[in-house]
Tab-separated table of C-alpha atoms in Angstrom:
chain	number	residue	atom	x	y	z
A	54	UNK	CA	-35.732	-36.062	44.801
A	55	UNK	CA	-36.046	-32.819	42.874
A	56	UNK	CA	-39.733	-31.379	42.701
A	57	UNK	CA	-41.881	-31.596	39.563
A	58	UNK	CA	-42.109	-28.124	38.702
A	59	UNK	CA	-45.442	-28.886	36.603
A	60	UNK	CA	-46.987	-29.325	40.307
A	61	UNK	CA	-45.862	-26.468	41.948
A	62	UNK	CA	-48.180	-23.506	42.637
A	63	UNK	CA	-46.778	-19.658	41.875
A	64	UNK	CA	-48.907	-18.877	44.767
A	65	UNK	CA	-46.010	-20.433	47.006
A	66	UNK	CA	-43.674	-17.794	44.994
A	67	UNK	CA	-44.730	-14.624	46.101
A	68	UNK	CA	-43.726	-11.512	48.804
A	69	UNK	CA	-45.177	-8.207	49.107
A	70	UNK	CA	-43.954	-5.832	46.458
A	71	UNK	CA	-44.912	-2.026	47.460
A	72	UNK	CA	-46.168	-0.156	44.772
A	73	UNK	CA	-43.621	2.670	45.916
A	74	UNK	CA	-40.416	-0.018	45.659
A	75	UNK	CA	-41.280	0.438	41.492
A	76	UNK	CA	-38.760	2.344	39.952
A	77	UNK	CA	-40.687	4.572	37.978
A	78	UNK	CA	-37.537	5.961	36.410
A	79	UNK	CA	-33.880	4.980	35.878
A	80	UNK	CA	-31.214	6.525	37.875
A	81	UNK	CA	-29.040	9.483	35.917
A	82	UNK	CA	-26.144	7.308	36.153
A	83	UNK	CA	-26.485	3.028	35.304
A	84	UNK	CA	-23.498	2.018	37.165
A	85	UNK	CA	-24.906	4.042	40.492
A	86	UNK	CA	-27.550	1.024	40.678
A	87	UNK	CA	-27.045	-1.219	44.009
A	88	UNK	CA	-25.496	-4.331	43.705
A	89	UNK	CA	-26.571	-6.958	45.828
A	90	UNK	CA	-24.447	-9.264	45.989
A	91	UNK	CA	-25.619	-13.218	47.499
A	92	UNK	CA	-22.374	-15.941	47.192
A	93	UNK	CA	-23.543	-19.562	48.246
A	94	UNK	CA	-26.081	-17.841	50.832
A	95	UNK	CA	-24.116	-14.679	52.162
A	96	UNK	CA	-25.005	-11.608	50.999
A	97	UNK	CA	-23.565	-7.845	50.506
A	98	UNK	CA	-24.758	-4.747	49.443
A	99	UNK	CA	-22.342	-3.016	46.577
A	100	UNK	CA	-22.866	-0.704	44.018
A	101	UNK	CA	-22.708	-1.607	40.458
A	102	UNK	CA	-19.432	0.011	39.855
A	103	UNK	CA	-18.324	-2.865	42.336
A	104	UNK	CA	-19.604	-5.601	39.508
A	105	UNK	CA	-15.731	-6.560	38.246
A	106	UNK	CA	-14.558	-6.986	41.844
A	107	UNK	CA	-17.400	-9.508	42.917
A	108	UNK	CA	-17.613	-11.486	39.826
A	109	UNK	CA	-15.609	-15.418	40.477
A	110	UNK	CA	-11.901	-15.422	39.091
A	111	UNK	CA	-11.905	-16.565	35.421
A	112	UNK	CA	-15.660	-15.743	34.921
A	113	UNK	CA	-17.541	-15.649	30.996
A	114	UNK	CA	-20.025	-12.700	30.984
A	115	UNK	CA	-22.634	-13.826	28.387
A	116	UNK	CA	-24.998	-10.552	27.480
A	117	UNK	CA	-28.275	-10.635	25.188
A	118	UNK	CA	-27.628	-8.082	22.588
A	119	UNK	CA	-31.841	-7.948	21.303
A	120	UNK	CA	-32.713	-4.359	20.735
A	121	UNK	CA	-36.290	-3.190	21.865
A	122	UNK	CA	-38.305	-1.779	18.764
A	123	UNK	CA	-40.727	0.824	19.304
A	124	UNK	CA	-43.407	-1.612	18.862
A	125	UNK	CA	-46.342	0.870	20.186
A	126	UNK	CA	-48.433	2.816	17.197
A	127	UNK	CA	-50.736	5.024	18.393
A	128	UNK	CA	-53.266	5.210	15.115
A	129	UNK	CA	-56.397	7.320	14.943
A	130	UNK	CA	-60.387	6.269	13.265
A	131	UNK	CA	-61.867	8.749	11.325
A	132	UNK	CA	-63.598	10.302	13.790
A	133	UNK	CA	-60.458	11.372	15.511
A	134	UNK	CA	-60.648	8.356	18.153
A	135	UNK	CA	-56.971	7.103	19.405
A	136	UNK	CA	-56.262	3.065	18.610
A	137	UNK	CA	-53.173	1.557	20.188
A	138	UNK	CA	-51.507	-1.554	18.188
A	139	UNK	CA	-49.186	-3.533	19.680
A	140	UNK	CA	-46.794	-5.114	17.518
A	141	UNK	CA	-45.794	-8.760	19.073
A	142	UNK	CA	-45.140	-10.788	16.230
A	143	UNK	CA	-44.942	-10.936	12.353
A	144	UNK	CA	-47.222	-13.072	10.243
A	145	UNK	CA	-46.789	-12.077	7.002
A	146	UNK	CA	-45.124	-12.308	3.948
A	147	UNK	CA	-42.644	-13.273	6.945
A	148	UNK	CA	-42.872	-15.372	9.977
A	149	UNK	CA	-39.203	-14.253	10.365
A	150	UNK	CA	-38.547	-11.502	12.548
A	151	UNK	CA	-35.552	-10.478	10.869
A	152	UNK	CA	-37.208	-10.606	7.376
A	153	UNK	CA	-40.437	-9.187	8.434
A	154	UNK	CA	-38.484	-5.844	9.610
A	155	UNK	CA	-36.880	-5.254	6.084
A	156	UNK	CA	-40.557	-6.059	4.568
A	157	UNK	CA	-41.176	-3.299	2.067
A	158	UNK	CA	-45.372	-1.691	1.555
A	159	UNK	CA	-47.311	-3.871	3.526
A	160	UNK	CA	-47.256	-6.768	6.436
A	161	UNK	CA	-49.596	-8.387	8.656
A	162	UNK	CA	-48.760	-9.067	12.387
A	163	UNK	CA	-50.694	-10.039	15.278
A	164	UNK	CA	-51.229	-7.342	18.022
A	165	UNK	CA	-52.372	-6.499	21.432
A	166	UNK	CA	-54.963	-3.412	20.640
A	167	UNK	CA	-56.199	-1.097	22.856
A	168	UNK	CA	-58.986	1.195	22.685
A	169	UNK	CA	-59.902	-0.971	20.134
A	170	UNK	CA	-64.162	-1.490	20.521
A	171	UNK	CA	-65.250	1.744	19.136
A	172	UNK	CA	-63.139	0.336	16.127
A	173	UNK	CA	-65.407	-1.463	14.104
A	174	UNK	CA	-64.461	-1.780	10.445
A	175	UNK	CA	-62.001	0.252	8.298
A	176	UNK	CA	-58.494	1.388	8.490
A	177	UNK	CA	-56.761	3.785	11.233
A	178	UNK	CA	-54.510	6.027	10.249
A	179	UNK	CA	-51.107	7.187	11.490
A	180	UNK	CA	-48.585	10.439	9.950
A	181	UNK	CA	-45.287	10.460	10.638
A	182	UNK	CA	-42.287	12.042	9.913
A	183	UNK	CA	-39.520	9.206	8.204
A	184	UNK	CA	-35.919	10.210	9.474
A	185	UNK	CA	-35.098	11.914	6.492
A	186	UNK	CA	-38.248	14.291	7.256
A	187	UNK	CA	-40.620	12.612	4.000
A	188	UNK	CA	-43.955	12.989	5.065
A	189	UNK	CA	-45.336	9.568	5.186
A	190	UNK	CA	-48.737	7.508	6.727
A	191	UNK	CA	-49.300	4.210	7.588
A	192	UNK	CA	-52.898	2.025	8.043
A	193	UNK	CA	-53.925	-0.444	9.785
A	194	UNK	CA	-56.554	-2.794	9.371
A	195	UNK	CA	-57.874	-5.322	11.545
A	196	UNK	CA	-58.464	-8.805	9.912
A	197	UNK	CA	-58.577	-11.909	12.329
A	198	UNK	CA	-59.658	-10.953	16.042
A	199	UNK	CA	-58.326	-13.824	18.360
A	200	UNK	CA	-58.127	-14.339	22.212
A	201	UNK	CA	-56.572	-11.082	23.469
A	202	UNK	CA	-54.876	-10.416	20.200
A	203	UNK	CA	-55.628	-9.444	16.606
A	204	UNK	CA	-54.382	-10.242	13.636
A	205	UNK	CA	-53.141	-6.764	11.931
A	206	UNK	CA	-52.516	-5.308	8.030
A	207	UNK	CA	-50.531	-2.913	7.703
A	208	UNK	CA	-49.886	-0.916	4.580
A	209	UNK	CA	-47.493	2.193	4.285
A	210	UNK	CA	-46.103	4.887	1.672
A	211	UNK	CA	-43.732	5.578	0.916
A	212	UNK	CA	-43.585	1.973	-0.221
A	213	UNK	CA	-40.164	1.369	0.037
A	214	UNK	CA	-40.047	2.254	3.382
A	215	UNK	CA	-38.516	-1.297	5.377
A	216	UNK	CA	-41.074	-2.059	8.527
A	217	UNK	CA	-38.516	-1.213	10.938
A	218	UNK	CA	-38.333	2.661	9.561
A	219	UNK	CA	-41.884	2.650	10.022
A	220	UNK	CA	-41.586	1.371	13.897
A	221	UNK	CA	-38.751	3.716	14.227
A	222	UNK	CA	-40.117	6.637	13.179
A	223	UNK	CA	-43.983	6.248	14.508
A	224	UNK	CA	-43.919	3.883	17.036
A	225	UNK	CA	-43.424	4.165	21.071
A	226	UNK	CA	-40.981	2.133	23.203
A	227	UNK	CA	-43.039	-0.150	24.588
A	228	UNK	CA	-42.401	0.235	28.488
A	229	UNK	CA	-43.723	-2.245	30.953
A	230	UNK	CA	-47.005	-2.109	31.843
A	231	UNK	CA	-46.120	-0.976	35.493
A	232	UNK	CA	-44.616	1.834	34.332
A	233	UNK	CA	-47.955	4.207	34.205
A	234	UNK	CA	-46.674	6.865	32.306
A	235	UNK	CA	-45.989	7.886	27.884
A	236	UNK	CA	-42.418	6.584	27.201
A	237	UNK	CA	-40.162	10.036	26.975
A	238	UNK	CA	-37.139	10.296	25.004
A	239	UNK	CA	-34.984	9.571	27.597
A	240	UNK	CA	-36.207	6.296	28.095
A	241	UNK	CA	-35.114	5.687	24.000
A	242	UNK	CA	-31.416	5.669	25.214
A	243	UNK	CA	-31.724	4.177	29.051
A	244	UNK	CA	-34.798	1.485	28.202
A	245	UNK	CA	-31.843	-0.075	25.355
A	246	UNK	CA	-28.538	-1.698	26.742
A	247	UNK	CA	-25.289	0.364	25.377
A	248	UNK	CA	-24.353	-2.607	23.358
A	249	UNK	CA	-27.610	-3.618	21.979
A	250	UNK	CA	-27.750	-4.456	18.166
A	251	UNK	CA	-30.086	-7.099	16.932
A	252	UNK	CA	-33.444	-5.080	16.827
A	253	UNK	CA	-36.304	-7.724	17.986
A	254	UNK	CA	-37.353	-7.198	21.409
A	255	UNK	CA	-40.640	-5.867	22.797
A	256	UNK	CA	-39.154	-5.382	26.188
A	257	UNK	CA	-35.554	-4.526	27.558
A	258	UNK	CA	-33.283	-7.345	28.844
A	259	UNK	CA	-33.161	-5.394	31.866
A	260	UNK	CA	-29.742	-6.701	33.889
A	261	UNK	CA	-27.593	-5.155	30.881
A	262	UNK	CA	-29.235	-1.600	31.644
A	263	UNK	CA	-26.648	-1.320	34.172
A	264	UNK	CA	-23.913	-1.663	32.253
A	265	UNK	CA	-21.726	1.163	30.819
A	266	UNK	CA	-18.945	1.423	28.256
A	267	UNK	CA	-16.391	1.953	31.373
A	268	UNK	CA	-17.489	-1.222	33.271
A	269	UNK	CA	-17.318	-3.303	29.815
A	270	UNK	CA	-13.754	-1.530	29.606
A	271	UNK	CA	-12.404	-2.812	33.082
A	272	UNK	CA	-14.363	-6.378	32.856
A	273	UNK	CA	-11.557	-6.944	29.524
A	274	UNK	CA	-8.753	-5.235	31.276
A	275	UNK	CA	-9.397	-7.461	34.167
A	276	UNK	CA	-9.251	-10.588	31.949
A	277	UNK	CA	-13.121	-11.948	32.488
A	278	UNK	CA	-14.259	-12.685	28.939
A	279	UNK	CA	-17.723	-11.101	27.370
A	280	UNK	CA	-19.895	-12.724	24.921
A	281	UNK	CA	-23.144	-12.076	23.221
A	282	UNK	CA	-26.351	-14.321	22.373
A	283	UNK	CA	-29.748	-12.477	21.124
A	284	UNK	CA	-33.007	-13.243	22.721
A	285	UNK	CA	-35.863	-11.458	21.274
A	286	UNK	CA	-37.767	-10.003	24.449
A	287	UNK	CA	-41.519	-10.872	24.017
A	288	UNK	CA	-44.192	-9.591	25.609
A	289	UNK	CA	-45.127	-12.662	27.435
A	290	UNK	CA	-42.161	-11.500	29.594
A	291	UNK	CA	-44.800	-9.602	31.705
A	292	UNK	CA	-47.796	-12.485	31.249
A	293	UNK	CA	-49.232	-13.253	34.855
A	294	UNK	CA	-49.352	-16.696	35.881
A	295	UNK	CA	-53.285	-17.354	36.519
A	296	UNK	CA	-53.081	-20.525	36.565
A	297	UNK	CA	-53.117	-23.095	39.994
A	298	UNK	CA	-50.162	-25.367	38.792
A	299	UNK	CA	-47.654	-24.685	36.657
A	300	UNK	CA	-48.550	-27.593	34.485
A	301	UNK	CA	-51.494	-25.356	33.346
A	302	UNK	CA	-49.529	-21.995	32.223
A	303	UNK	CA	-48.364	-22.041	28.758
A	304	UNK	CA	-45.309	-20.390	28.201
A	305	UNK	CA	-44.608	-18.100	25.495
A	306	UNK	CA	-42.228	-18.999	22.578
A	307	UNK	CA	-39.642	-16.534	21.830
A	308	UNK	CA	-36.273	-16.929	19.168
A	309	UNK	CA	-32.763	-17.091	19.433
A	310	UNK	CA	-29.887	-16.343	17.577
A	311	UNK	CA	-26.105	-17.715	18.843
A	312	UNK	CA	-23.518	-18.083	16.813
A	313	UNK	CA	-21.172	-20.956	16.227
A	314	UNK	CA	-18.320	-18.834	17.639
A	315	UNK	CA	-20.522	-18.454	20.832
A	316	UNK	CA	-20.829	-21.891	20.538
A	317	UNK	CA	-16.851	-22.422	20.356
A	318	UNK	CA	-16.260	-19.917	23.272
A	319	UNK	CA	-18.184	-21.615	25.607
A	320	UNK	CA	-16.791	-25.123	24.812
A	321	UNK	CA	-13.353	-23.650	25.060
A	322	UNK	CA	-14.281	-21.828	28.755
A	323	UNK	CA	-15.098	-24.977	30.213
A	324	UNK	CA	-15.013	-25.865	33.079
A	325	UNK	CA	-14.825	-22.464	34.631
A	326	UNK	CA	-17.909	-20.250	35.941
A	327	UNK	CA	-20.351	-18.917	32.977
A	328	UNK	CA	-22.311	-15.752	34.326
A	329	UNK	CA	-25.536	-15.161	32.548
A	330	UNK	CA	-26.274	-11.636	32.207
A	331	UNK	CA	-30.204	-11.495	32.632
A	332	UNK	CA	-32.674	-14.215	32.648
A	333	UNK	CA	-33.058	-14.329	29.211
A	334	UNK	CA	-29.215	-15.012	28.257
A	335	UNK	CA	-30.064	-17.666	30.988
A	336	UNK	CA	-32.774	-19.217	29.203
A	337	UNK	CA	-30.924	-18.908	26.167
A	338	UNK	CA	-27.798	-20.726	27.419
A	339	UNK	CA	-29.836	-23.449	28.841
A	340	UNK	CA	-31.650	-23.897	25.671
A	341	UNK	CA	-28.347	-24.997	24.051
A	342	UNK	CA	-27.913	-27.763	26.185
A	343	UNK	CA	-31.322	-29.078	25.770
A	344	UNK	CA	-31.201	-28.104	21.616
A	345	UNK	CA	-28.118	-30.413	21.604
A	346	UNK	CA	-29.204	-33.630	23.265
A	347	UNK	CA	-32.249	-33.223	20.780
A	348	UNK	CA	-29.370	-33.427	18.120
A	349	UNK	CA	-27.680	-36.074	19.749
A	350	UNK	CA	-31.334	-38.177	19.605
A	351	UNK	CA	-31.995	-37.673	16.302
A	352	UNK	CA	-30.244	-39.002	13.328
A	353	UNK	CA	-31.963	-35.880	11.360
A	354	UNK	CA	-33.205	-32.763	12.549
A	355	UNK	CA	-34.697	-30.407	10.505
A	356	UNK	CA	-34.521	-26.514	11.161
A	357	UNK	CA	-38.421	-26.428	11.941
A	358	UNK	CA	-37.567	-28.434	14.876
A	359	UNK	CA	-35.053	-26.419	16.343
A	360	UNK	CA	-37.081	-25.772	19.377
A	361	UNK	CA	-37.138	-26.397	23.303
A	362	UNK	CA	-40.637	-26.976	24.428
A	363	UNK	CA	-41.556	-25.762	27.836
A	364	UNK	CA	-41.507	-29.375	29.601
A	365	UNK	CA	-38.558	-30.901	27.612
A	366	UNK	CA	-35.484	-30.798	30.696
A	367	UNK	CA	-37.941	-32.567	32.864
A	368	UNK	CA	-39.137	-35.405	30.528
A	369	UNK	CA	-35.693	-36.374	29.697
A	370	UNK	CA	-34.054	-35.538	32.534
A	371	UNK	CA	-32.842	-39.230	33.104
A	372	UNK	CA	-31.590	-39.066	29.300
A	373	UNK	CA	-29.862	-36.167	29.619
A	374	UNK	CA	-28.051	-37.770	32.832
A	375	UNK	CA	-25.305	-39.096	30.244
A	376	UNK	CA	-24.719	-35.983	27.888
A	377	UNK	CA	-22.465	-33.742	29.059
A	378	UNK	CA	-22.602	-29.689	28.136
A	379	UNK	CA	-19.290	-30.492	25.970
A	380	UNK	CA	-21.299	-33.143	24.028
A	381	UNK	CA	-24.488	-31.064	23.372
A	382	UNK	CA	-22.228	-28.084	22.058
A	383	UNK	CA	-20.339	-30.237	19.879
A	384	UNK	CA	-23.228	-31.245	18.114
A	385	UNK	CA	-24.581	-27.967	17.894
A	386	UNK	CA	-21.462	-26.647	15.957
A	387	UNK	CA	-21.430	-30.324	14.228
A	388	UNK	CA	-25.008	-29.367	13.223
A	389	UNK	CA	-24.233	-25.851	12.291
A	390	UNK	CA	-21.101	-27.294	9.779
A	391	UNK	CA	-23.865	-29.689	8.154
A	392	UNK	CA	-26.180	-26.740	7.299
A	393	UNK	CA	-23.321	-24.331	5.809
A	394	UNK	CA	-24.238	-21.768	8.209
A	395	UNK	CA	-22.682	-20.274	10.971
A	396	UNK	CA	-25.262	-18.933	13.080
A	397	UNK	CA	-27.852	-21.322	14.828
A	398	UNK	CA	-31.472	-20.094	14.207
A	399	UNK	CA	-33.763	-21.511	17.416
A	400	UNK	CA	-36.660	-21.080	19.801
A	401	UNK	CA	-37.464	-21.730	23.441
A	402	UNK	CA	-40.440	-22.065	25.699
A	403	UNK	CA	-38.556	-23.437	27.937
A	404	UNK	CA	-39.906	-22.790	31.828
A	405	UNK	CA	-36.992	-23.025	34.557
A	406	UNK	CA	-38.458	-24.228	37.970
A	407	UNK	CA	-37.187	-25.387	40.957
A	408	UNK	CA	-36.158	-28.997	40.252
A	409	UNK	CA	-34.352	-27.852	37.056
A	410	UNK	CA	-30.956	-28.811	36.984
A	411	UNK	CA	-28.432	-25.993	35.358
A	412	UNK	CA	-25.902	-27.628	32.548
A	413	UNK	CA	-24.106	-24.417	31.209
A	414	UNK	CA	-24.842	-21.264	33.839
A	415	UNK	CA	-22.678	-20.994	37.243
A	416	UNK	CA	-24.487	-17.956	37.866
A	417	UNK	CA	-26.799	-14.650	36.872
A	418	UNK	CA	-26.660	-10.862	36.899
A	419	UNK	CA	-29.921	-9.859	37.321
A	420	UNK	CA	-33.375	-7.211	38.792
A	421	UNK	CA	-35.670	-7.522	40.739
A	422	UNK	CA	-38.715	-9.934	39.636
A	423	UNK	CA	-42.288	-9.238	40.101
A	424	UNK	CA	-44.080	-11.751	42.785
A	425	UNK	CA	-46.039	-14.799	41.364
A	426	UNK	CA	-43.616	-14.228	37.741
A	427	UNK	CA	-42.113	-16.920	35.791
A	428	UNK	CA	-38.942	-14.827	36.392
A	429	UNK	CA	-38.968	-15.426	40.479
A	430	UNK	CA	-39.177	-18.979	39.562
A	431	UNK	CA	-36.432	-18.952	37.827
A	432	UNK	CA	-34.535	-17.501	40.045
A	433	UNK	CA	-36.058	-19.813	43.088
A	434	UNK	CA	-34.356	-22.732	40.775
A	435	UNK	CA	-30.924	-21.046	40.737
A	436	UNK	CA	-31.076	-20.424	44.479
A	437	UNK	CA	-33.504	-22.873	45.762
A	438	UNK	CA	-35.245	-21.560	49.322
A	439	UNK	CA	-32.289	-18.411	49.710
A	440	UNK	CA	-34.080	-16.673	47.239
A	441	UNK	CA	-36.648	-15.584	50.279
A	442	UNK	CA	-33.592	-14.516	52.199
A	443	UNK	CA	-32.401	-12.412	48.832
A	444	UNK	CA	-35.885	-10.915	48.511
A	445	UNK	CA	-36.276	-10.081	52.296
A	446	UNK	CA	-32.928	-8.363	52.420
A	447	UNK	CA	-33.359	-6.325	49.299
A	448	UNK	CA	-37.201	-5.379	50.723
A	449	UNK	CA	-35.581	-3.965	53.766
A	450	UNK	CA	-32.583	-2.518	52.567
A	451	UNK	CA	-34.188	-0.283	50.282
A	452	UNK	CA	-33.812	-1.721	47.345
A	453	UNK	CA	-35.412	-0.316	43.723
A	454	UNK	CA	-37.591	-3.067	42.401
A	455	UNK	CA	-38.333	-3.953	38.457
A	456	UNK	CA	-37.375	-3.002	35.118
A	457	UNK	CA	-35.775	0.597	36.016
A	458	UNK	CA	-34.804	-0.872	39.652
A	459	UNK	CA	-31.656	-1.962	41.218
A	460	UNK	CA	-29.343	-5.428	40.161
A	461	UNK	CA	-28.135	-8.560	42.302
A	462	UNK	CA	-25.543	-11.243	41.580
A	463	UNK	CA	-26.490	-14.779	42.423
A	464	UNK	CA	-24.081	-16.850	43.185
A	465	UNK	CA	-25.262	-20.309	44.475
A	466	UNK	CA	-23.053	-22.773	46.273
């Protein structure tokens, strides 16, 4: 019998993580990252240049295209003080991340702030230079103070400036907060994937760092087939799990976009090997499944509802048992035909645990997790107990841990 992941403890998912195995930077080159490489248990050590010639024969790469915003402002009080905001997600006029990025004048999101109790009242302030080098200033206003966040208005000129020139022009990648040190311009091209597009994210999908335009070239000439899904990155990437049981950490929500040709391409690969290209093109692939038998229970389902809660796989588990992958796909793009629209609009909490069962993913390019992370668990339910032998062997073979650190390729059996 599989294990009820709501009763498992993250203390039983752990190893000792060096502060000195943290890359701190990324390598000159992505594709001179290791590679290690574990196939139903066995494991290599490659290089990431090696990627195309470990991959299984007649393999879909499926990459998250998000693109991190510069979601850090660093504002100032009046009396000179330094405020850090910490855009995680829009409020309003626009729940809509994609909206609330073309929002014109003024918008409210909710923030992280830092530095923030000698701000009592009153906007901060922040100049900047647009790209077009107008002078311009934005302020920020707390309204709503929460649990670890705040509620944020934010007002700009010039006016017609869209949110996302205002990030891009003031704002700071937002690097993980294990990387002790100001983001530098080199980390605006190597923290982004080369074929990022959807801007969204508040942290990197990390296993597509390694990727360059060459490897992309010989994956095609090789015949493997690519495609793309968008995760928006959240910042809940990086929450801790504080909790004793799983059953008492909430996971964060964060939204997809896939689009019925995604949808079409993986019906059409079946049944050979899907490779997920980071854990969140995992999580977004498994989402389908699960977004489909919701379909396939309900006579109507309303865009609102398009969601995966964080429990849902393991509650209807024995309901799932008689829809097939094929079946939930279908009425996705059924679903998708109904609507007019050709791009399914979604979110996920969803929490993969050991005792999850994998419908669409055959295996996952992907970094090195942090101990006691939602991440490791995920990766514990792709590999069940081998992911201690992964972990050991990467410890003591040198491997570059983290966000800027080295890749594997999990392959389970």
């Amino acid at each position: 019998m599989n294990p009820d992941p709501r009763q498992l403890s993250i203390n039983d998912f752990t190893y000792p993580l060096p502060p000195e195995r943290i890359a701190p930077e990324p390598l000159p080159d992505r594709a001179a990252s290791r590679l290690l490489v574990s196939r139903a248990g066995t494991i290599s050590d490659q290089t990431f240049r090696d990627l195309p010639n470990e991959l299984p024969a007649g393999a879909l790469l499926i990459f998250n295209d998000t693109r991190v915003v510069r979601a850090r402002l660093l504002a100032r009080r009046p009396t000179g003080g330094q405020v850090e905001l910490f855009c995680l997600e829009p409020v309003a006029p626009h729940r809509s991340l994609e909206l609330a990025l073309q929002q014109t004048g003024h918008c409210t999101w909710r923030c992280l702030v830092g530095n923030g109790r000698r701000w009592k009242e009153g906007p901060v302030t922040l100049d900047f230079e647009t790209s077009d080098g107008q002078t311009a200033t934005l302020w920020a206003e707390r309204q709503v103070q929460e649990a670890g966040t705040a509620l944020i208005d934010f007002r700009w000129t010039p006016a017609e400036l869209p949110f996302a020139e205002v990030l891009r022009a003031a704002g700071h990648l937002p690097l993980p907060p294990y990387i002790a040190r100001p983001d530098t311009a080199a980390d605006a091209v190597r923290y982004q994937t080369v074929y990022a597009a959807a801007e969204g994210a508040v942290a990197a999908p990390t296993a597509g760092l390694h990727f360059t335009p060459e490897i992309l070239t010989e994956l095609r000439d090789k015949g493997f087939e690519t495609g793309h899904v968008t995760l928006h990155v959240g910042a809940g990437t990086f929450q801790p799990v504080k909790a004793d049981r799983m059953a008492d950490h909430p996971m964060h929500t964060e939204p997809i976009l896939v689009t019925a040709a995604l949808l079409r391409q993986l019906l059409a690969h079946r049944p050979r090997p899907v490779i997920a290209v980071g854990t969140t093109s995992l999580r977004t692939l498994e989402t389908l499944y699960w977004l489909g038998v919701g379909l396939l229970q309900q006579s109507e389902y309303r865009p609102a509802e398009l969601l995966v809660t964080q429990w849902q796989p393991y509650e209807m588990a024995e309901l799932a048992a008689s829809i097939s992958p094929e079946a939930a796909l279908t009425a996705l793009l059924s679903y998708l035909d109904a609507a007019g629209t050709d791009t399914l609009q979604a979110s996920t909490r969803l929490l993969i645990a050991p005792g999850y069962q994998f419908r669409l993913v055959q295996g996952l390019i992907t970094n090195f997790h942090q101990p006691e992370s939602t991440l490791l668990l995920l990766v514990a339910a792709l590999l069940g107990p081998g992911w201690q032998a992964v972990y050991e062997h990467a410890l003591s073979h040198g491997y570059r841990f983290l966000s800027y650190g080295d890749s594997s390729l999990l392959l389970p059996s």
